Amino acid sequence: LDSADSNQVDLIALWQILNMEGRSVLSIHRSEISEPMTDPGIDALVAAQSRIVGRMSVEIAAAIRGHHVSKQ
């Protein structure tokens, strides 16, 4: 998470989906997400970070569901 610009928060993450044993990489993903801040204060920063984490969790869940469906 980066908030170098006081108007938004950015997240760039590389993440993987592993098999059930955690031994094999099933897929690799990259997320790039930005969220605006409503003001330059810490409360707005934390709120923007929270929204980013929520959006990333939606991406991860969709990738897991998609991978599960494709393997059935």
mmCIF file of N, CA and C in Angstrom:
data_model
loop_
_atom_site.group_PDB
_atom_site.id
_atom_site.type_symbol
_atom_site.label_atom_id
_atom_site.label_comp_id
_atom_site.label_asym_id
_atom_site.label_seq_id
_atom_site.Cartn_x
_atom_site.Cartn_y
_atom_site.Cartn_z
ATOM 1 N N LEU A 1 0.846 -1.183 0.000
ATOM 2 C CA LEU A 1 0.000 0.000 0.000
ATOM 3 C C LEU A 1 0.882 1.234 0.000
ATOM 4 N N ASP A 2 0.538 2.180 -0.854
ATOM 5 C CA ASP A 2 1.328 3.398 -0.950
ATOM 6 C C ASP A 2 0.390 4.586 -1.024
ATOM 7 N N SER A 3 0.733 5.626 -0.293
ATOM 8 C CA SER A 3 -0.065 6.854 -0.336
ATOM 9 C C SER A 3 0.844 8.065 -0.518
ATOM 10 N N ALA A 4 1.816 7.934 -1.408
ATOM 11 C CA ALA A 4 2.752 9.029 -1.642
ATOM 12 C C ALA A 4 2.018 10.288 -2.101
ATOM 13 N N ASP A 5 1.003 10.089 -2.908
ATOM 14 C CA ASP A 5 0.145 11.196 -3.342
ATOM 15 C C ASP A 5 -0.969 11.311 -2.306
ATOM 16 N N SER A 6 -1.173 12.468 -1.736
ATOM 17 C CA SER A 6 -2.141 12.619 -0.651
ATOM 18 C C SER A 6 -3.588 12.494 -1.122
ATOM 19 N N ASN A 7 -3.820 12.322 -2.425
ATOM 20 C CA ASN A 7 -5.178 12.214 -2.940
ATOM 21 C C ASN A 7 -5.646 10.793 -3.186
ATOM 22 N N GLN A 8 -4.743 9.826 -3.118
ATOM 23 C CA GLN A 8 -5.159 8.447 -3.348
ATOM 24 C C GLN A 8 -4.192 7.468 -2.717
ATOM 25 N N VAL A 9 -4.669 6.236 -2.589
ATOM 26 C CA VAL A 9 -3.862 5.133 -2.082
ATOM 27 C C VAL A 9 -3.764 4.111 -3.209
ATOM 28 N N ASP A 10 -2.578 3.552 -3.406
ATOM 29 C CA ASP A 10 -2.350 2.573 -4.464
ATOM 30 C C ASP A 10 -1.869 1.265 -3.862
ATOM 31 N N LEU A 11 -2.295 0.172 -4.479
ATOM 32 C CA LEU A 11 -1.842 -1.159 -4.086
ATOM 33 C C LEU A 11 -1.425 -1.894 -5.344
ATOM 34 N N ILE A 12 -0.228 -2.428 -5.329
ATOM 35 C CA ILE A 12 0.229 -3.338 -6.374
ATOM 36 C C ILE A 12 0.650 -4.610 -5.653
ATOM 37 N N ALA A 13 0.007 -5.719 -6.015
ATOM 38 C CA ALA A 13 0.282 -6.976 -5.316
ATOM 39 C C ALA A 13 0.390 -8.115 -6.317
ATOM 40 N N LEU A 14 1.333 -8.986 -6.082
ATOM 41 C CA LEU A 14 1.493 -10.225 -6.831
ATOM 42 C C LEU A 14 1.102 -11.342 -5.873
ATOM 43 N N TRP A 15 0.166 -12.183 -6.295
ATOM 44 C CA TRP A 15 -0.304 -13.235 -5.402
ATOM 45 C C TRP A 15 -0.550 -14.524 -6.175
ATOM 46 N N GLN A 16 -0.615 -15.624 -5.419
ATOM 47 C CA GLN A 16 -0.715 -16.949 -6.023
ATOM 48 C C GLN A 16 -1.867 -17.727 -5.408
ATOM 49 N N ILE A 17 -2.405 -18.641 -6.200
ATOM 50 C CA ILE A 17 -3.335 -19.637 -5.690
ATOM 51 C C ILE A 17 -2.581 -20.958 -5.677
ATOM 52 N N LEU A 18 -2.559 -21.587 -4.503
ATOM 53 C CA LEU A 18 -1.839 -22.846 -4.328
ATOM 54 C C LEU A 18 -2.826 -24.003 -4.268
ATOM 55 N N ASN A 19 -2.326 -25.227 -4.498
ATOM 56 C CA ASN A 19 -3.176 -26.395 -4.337
ATOM 57 C C ASN A 19 -3.495 -26.595 -2.860
ATOM 58 N N MET A 20 -4.362 -27.548 -2.574
ATOM 59 C CA MET A 20 -4.827 -27.754 -1.194
ATOM 60 C C MET A 20 -3.685 -28.055 -0.219
ATOM 61 N N GLU A 21 -2.639 -28.679 -0.708
ATOM 62 C CA GLU A 21 -1.498 -29.000 0.151
ATOM 63 C C GLU A 21 -0.530 -27.827 0.288
ATOM 64 N N GLY A 22 -0.733 -26.812 -0.544
ATOM 65 C CA GLY A 22 0.158 -25.660 -0.508
ATOM 66 C C GLY A 22 1.505 -25.912 -1.147
ATOM 67 N N ARG A 23 1.591 -26.951 -1.965
ATOM 68 C CA ARG A 23 2.877 -27.329 -2.561
ATOM 69 C C ARG A 23 3.032 -26.905 -4.012
ATOM 70 N N SER A 24 1.907 -26.727 -4.696
ATOM 71 C CA SER A 24 1.969 -26.392 -6.124
ATOM 72 C C SER A 24 1.244 -25.084 -6.388
ATOM 73 N N VAL A 25 1.859 -24.267 -7.222
ATOM 74 C CA VAL A 25 1.234 -23.019 -7.638
ATOM 75 C C VAL A 25 0.276 -23.330 -8.772
ATOM 76 N N LEU A 26 -1.012 -23.026 -8.559
ATOM 77 C CA LEU A 26 -2.023 -23.267 -9.579
ATOM 78 C C LEU A 26 -2.165 -22.087 -10.527
ATOM 79 N N SER A 27 -1.995 -20.877 -9.996
ATOM 80 C CA SER A 27 -2.056 -19.680 -10.837
ATOM 81 C C SER A 27 -1.393 -18.517 -10.111
ATOM 82 N N ILE A 28 -0.926 -17.564 -10.896
ATOM 83 C CA ILE A 28 -0.279 -16.361 -10.379
ATOM 84 C C ILE A 28 -1.066 -15.161 -10.884
ATOM 85 N N HIS A 29 -1.272 -14.190 -10.011
ATOM 86 C CA HIS A 29 -2.084 -13.020 -10.347
ATOM 87 C C HIS A 29 -1.373 -11.738 -9.911
ATOM 88 N N ARG A 30 -1.754 -10.654 -10.554
ATOM 89 C CA ARG A 30 -1.253 -9.327 -10.190
ATOM 90 C C ARG A 30 -2.462 -8.407 -10.056
ATOM 91 N N SER A 31 -2.524 -7.698 -8.951
ATOM 92 C CA SER A 31 -3.587 -6.722 -8.723
ATOM 93 C C SER A 31 -2.973 -5.332 -8.660
ATOM 94 N N GLU A 32 -3.600 -4.398 -9.340
ATOM 95 C CA GLU A 32 -3.238 -2.983 -9.257
ATOM 96 C C GLU A 32 -4.530 -2.219 -8.981
ATOM 97 N N ILE A 33 -4.636 -1.666 -7.786
ATOM 98 C CA ILE A 33 -5.872 -1.017 -7.356
ATOM 99 C C ILE A 33 -5.543 0.353 -6.781
ATOM 100 N N SER A 34 -6.358 1.339 -7.111
ATOM 101 C CA SER A 34 -6.223 2.690 -6.549
ATOM 102 C C SER A 34 -7.555 3.097 -5.938
ATOM 103 N N GLU A 35 -7.490 3.832 -4.863
ATOM 104 C CA GLU A 35 -8.682 4.353 -4.195
ATOM 105 C C GLU A 35 -8.441 5.812 -3.838
ATOM 106 N N PRO A 36 -9.407 6.672 -4.124
ATOM 107 C CA PRO A 36 -9.251 8.084 -3.754
ATOM 108 C C PRO A 36 -9.415 8.284 -2.246
ATOM 109 N N MET A 37 -8.759 9.308 -1.746
ATOM 110 C CA MET A 37 -8.927 9.717 -0.345
ATOM 111 C C MET A 37 -9.851 10.926 -0.315
ATOM 112 N N THR A 38 -10.744 10.949 0.658
ATOM 113 C CA THR A 38 -11.702 12.056 0.757
ATOM 114 C C THR A 38 -11.065 13.315 1.320
ATOM 115 N N ASP A 39 -9.990 13.160 2.095
ATOM 116 C CA ASP A 39 -9.216 14.289 2.612
ATOM 117 C C ASP A 39 -7.834 13.766 2.994
ATOM 118 N N PRO A 40 -6.891 14.640 3.319
ATOM 119 C CA PRO A 40 -5.516 14.190 3.587
ATOM 120 C C PRO A 40 -5.291 13.601 4.990
ATOM 121 N N GLY A 41 -6.330 13.461 5.804
ATOM 122 C CA GLY A 41 -6.156 12.976 7.170
ATOM 123 C C GLY A 41 -5.969 11.470 7.274
ATOM 124 N N ILE A 42 -5.559 11.031 8.454
ATOM 125 C CA ILE A 42 -5.297 9.608 8.708
ATOM 126 C C ILE A 42 -6.570 8.779 8.596
ATOM 127 N N ASP A 43 -7.717 9.341 9.011
ATOM 128 C CA ASP A 43 -8.972 8.591 8.903
ATOM 129 C C ASP A 43 -9.296 8.272 7.449
ATOM 130 N N ALA A 44 -9.106 9.237 6.560
ATOM 131 C CA ALA A 44 -9.362 9.016 5.133
ATOM 132 C C ALA A 44 -8.358 8.017 4.553
ATOM 133 N N LEU A 45 -7.107 8.065 5.012
ATOM 134 C CA LEU A 45 -6.086 7.119 4.562
ATOM 135 C C LEU A 45 -6.482 5.698 4.944
ATOM 136 N N VAL A 46 -6.859 5.496 6.186
ATOM 137 C CA VAL A 46 -7.239 4.161 6.657
ATOM 138 C C VAL A 46 -8.495 3.668 5.929
ATOM 139 N N ALA A 47 -9.448 4.552 5.694
ATOM 140 C CA ALA A 47 -10.665 4.166 4.970
ATOM 141 C C ALA A 47 -10.328 3.734 3.539
ATOM 142 N N ALA A 48 -9.455 4.472 2.866
ATOM 143 C CA ALA A 48 -9.054 4.114 1.503
ATOM 144 C C ALA A 48 -8.299 2.784 1.490
ATOM 145 N N GLN A 49 -7.426 2.576 2.458
ATOM 146 C CA GLN A 49 -6.705 1.304 2.554
ATOM 147 C C GLN A 49 -7.679 0.154 2.781
ATOM 148 N N SER A 50 -8.667 0.363 3.620
ATOM 149 C CA SER A 50 -9.665 -0.664 3.883
ATOM 150 C C SER A 50 -10.450 -1.006 2.618
ATOM 151 N N ARG A 51 -10.822 -0.002 1.840
ATOM 152 C CA ARG A 51 -11.536 -0.254 0.587
ATOM 153 C C ARG A 51 -10.664 -1.046 -0.389
ATOM 154 N N ILE A 52 -9.382 -0.714 -0.440
ATOM 155 C CA ILE A 52 -8.461 -1.440 -1.333
ATOM 156 C C ILE A 52 -8.362 -2.906 -0.930
ATOM 157 N N VAL A 53 -8.209 -3.163 0.348
ATOM 158 C CA VAL A 53 -8.108 -4.550 0.805
ATOM 159 C C VAL A 53 -9.408 -5.295 0.490
ATOM 160 N N GLY A 54 -10.543 -4.628 0.648
ATOM 161 C CA GLY A 54 -11.821 -5.235 0.299
ATOM 162 C C GLY A 54 -11.912 -5.568 -1.177
ATOM 163 N N ARG A 55 -11.481 -4.651 -2.027
ATOM 164 C CA ARG A 55 -11.509 -4.890 -3.473
ATOM 165 C C ARG A 55 -10.570 -6.029 -3.861
ATOM 166 N N MET A 56 -9.396 -6.092 -3.225
ATOM 167 C CA MET A 56 -8.462 -7.169 -3.527
ATOM 168 C C MET A 56 -9.045 -8.515 -3.087
ATOM 169 N N SER A 57 -9.714 -8.538 -1.954
ATOM 170 C CA SER A 57 -10.310 -9.793 -1.491
ATOM 171 C C SER A 57 -11.377 -10.284 -2.463
ATOM 172 N N VAL A 58 -12.106 -9.367 -3.088
ATOM 173 C CA VAL A 58 -13.088 -9.746 -4.105
ATOM 174 C C VAL A 58 -12.379 -10.359 -5.317
ATOM 175 N N GLU A 59 -11.264 -9.774 -5.737
ATOM 176 C CA GLU A 59 -10.484 -10.326 -6.853
ATOM 177 C C GLU A 59 -9.980 -11.731 -6.531
ATOM 178 N N ILE A 60 -9.476 -11.906 -5.317
ATOM 179 C CA ILE A 60 -8.947 -13.216 -4.915
ATOM 180 C C ILE A 60 -10.065 -14.249 -4.878
ATOM 181 N N ALA A 61 -11.195 -13.888 -4.285
ATOM 182 C CA ALA A 61 -12.324 -14.819 -4.206
ATOM 183 C C ALA A 61 -12.804 -15.216 -5.596
ATOM 184 N N ALA A 62 -12.887 -14.256 -6.512
ATOM 185 C CA ALA A 62 -13.322 -14.552 -7.878
ATOM 186 C C ALA A 62 -12.335 -15.490 -8.569
ATOM 187 N N ALA A 63 -11.048 -15.273 -8.364
ATOM 188 C CA ALA A 63 -10.037 -16.136 -8.982
ATOM 189 C C ALA A 63 -10.119 -17.552 -8.422
ATOM 190 N N ILE A 64 -10.347 -17.677 -7.116
ATOM 191 C CA ILE A 64 -10.477 -19.006 -6.505
ATOM 192 C C ILE A 64 -11.723 -19.708 -7.045
ATOM 193 N N ARG A 65 -12.849 -18.983 -7.097
ATOM 194 C CA ARG A 65 -14.084 -19.584 -7.633
ATOM 195 C C ARG A 65 -13.884 -19.985 -9.097
ATOM 196 N N GLY A 66 -13.266 -19.121 -9.878
ATOM 197 C CA GLY A 66 -13.031 -19.424 -11.290
ATOM 198 C C GLY A 66 -12.126 -20.630 -11.466
ATOM 199 N N HIS A 67 -11.123 -20.721 -10.634
ATOM 200 C CA HIS A 67 -10.201 -21.862 -10.726
ATOM 201 C C HIS A 67 -10.934 -23.138 -10.327
ATOM 202 N N HIS A 68 -11.728 -23.064 -9.285
ATOM 203 C CA HIS A 68 -12.476 -24.246 -8.821
ATOM 204 C C HIS A 68 -13.455 -24.715 -9.885
ATOM 205 N N VAL A 69 -14.160 -23.794 -10.516
ATOM 206 C CA VAL A 69 -15.130 -24.142 -11.560
ATOM 207 C C VAL A 69 -14.431 -24.769 -12.756
ATOM 208 N N SER A 70 -13.283 -24.245 -13.141
ATOM 209 C CA SER A 70 -12.578 -24.775 -14.315
ATOM 210 C C SER A 70 -12.007 -26.159 -14.072
ATOM 211 N N LYS A 71 -11.831 -26.555 -12.834
ATOM 212 C CA LYS A 71 -11.252 -27.865 -12.508
ATOM 213 C C LYS A 71 -12.318 -28.934 -12.302
ATOM 214 N N GLN A 72 -13.602 -28.575 -12.324
ATOM 215 C CA GLN A 72 -14.662 -29.573 -12.115
ATOM 216 C C GLN A 72 -14.987 -30.288 -13.392
#
